[in-house]
Amino acid sequence: MRTTLIVGGARSGKSRRALELAGHLPAERVFIATAERSDAEMAARIERHRRDRGPEFATVEAPIDLVEALETASGPDRVVIVDCLTLWLGNLMHYERDVDAHSAALVAFLKTAPGPVILVSNEVGTGLVPTAYLGRAFRDAQGELNQAVAAVCECVEFMVAGFPMVVKPR
Amino acid sequence: MRTTLIVGGARSGKSRRALELAGHLPAERVFIATAERSDAEMAARIERHRRDRGPEFATVEAPIDLVEALETASGPDRVVIVDCLTLWLGNLMHYERDVDAHSAALVAFLKTAPGPVILVSNEVGTGLVPTAYLGRAFRDAQGELNQAVAAVCECVEFMVAGFPMVVKPR
Amino acid sequence: MRTTLIVGGARSGKSRRALELAGHLPAERVFIATAERSDAEMAARIERHRRDRGPEFATVEAPIDLVEALETASGPDRVVIVDCLTLWLGNLMHYERDVDAHSAALVAFLKTAPGPVILVSNEVGTGLVPTAYLGRAFRDAQGELNQAVAAVCECVEFMVAGFPMVVKPR
């Protein structure tokens, strides 16, 4: 397994699934957290995730420069988890970065990743149409990012109630 | 089949699927409704569901005390439907009950249920992040409840457009 | 293959999947767009879709009279794509048409469609309960429409990140 995308709703077990998959690999472990410590709620979530995954993971925080972090961290003897693309996308849009360019760079990296990478992302498109323009723009961008990443990943899973459903079989 | 969780979106056919599964079992039938008759819209929904399932079901209303209702209703010759965990969770939070304790009691019951139990619950986590704190808290709690119940159920299904997709095979 | 329903979230690859399925069929191609050119955002989306599918598709716009458009377009040598039922339902509700009657007419047509029809629709029911009554009513109506159409289609797929998951196998 080289590259895996885990998609799902909030609290559907995506992060735990990523840790489980990483645990099957005989490799050093790096966790790239894309969350920004923007408020107390988010900081608490970051710390809960850090506790959950234990000390065997080196943690890198990359709210914006995900691809650079991946280039540094990824290697044949290391499994890298990216958690998650949704927060990364939110940060890119919040700080008005070029989403298409960052997305293309991520896709290019994944096509030739030197070691296993497991990416976590949210499905955000199956509620009602958001009333706010920004909500619709984010929803569209997230759907397009998920499609672009899924297209180049070797395996895609969709999480429901903690269990993976196979979307793109390895 | 002992315990089954049916997860899905609004009007995805969850209740009908629960009735269909129950219909395959040669057993007395009990329907535990967790809805509270809080307004006319909800009362109409309760009555529509009651009509849909017909007179062969004994109906118990348990907006809060679901586990006690299950302990009373469940037995080797009875199939019990719980419809649904989402309204139950909403009631627990609305009346400020201890969600973790109630959730743990439900999980403990399901591990040794004396007869078949079919539980219905909503997937609520695949829209945009709710802007309100309470919305995020509910969404997280629902996701965690679904994971906890799914972990101990023998079978989990995800409903799409009226059809079940197998999440955890029986 | 006679009739296929493709369900999924926003930007999950539904339209592209419909085009892909149509591309496998040796037939003339008709695209029924249900979008109304109500504002600039929607007009841009219509034009993007039109560009994406290329000149081999004849395009018919049917924001309300979908069943009449299907009756005209469908035939043994033609594949018809309907994109999408969600916008159609929104138009029916916005203009206060009889949703049940239109829905029943669509179902009746699909049962004896003279040629292949591929319908696209949104899953909108897996977010939080909408706070607005109209939101809940639309969500319920969309879920019921998806169920009714899925019941008579030969094949149903659920799109996740650009890939189809089989809901009802052909």
Coordinates of C-alpha atoms in Angstrom, one line a residue, chain B residues 4 7 9 11 17 33 39 44 53 55 76 78 80 92 100 118 121 128-129 146 163:
Chain B
T4 CA -28.4 -4.7 14.0
V7 CA -27.6 4.1 9.9
G9 CA -29.8 10.1 6.3
R11 CA -35.9 9.7 4.7
R17 CA -35.7 -1.4 6.6
A33 CA -40.2 5.0 19.9
D39 CA -44.9 19.7 18.7
A44 CA -47.6 13.7 13.0
R53 CA -45.9 -0.5 10.9
P55 CA -51.1 -3.4 14.5
P76 CA -35.7 -14.6 23.2
R78 CA -39.4 -10.9 20.8
V80 CA -37.4 -5.1 19.4
L92 CA -30.7 13.3 26.6
D100 CA -21.8 9.0 28.4
I118 CA -32.7 -3.6 15.6
S121 CA -29.8 6.0 13.9
L128 CA -20.6 21.4 6.5
V129 CA -19.3 22.1 10.0
N146 CA -23.0 5.5 16.3
F163 CA -31.4 0.3 -0.1

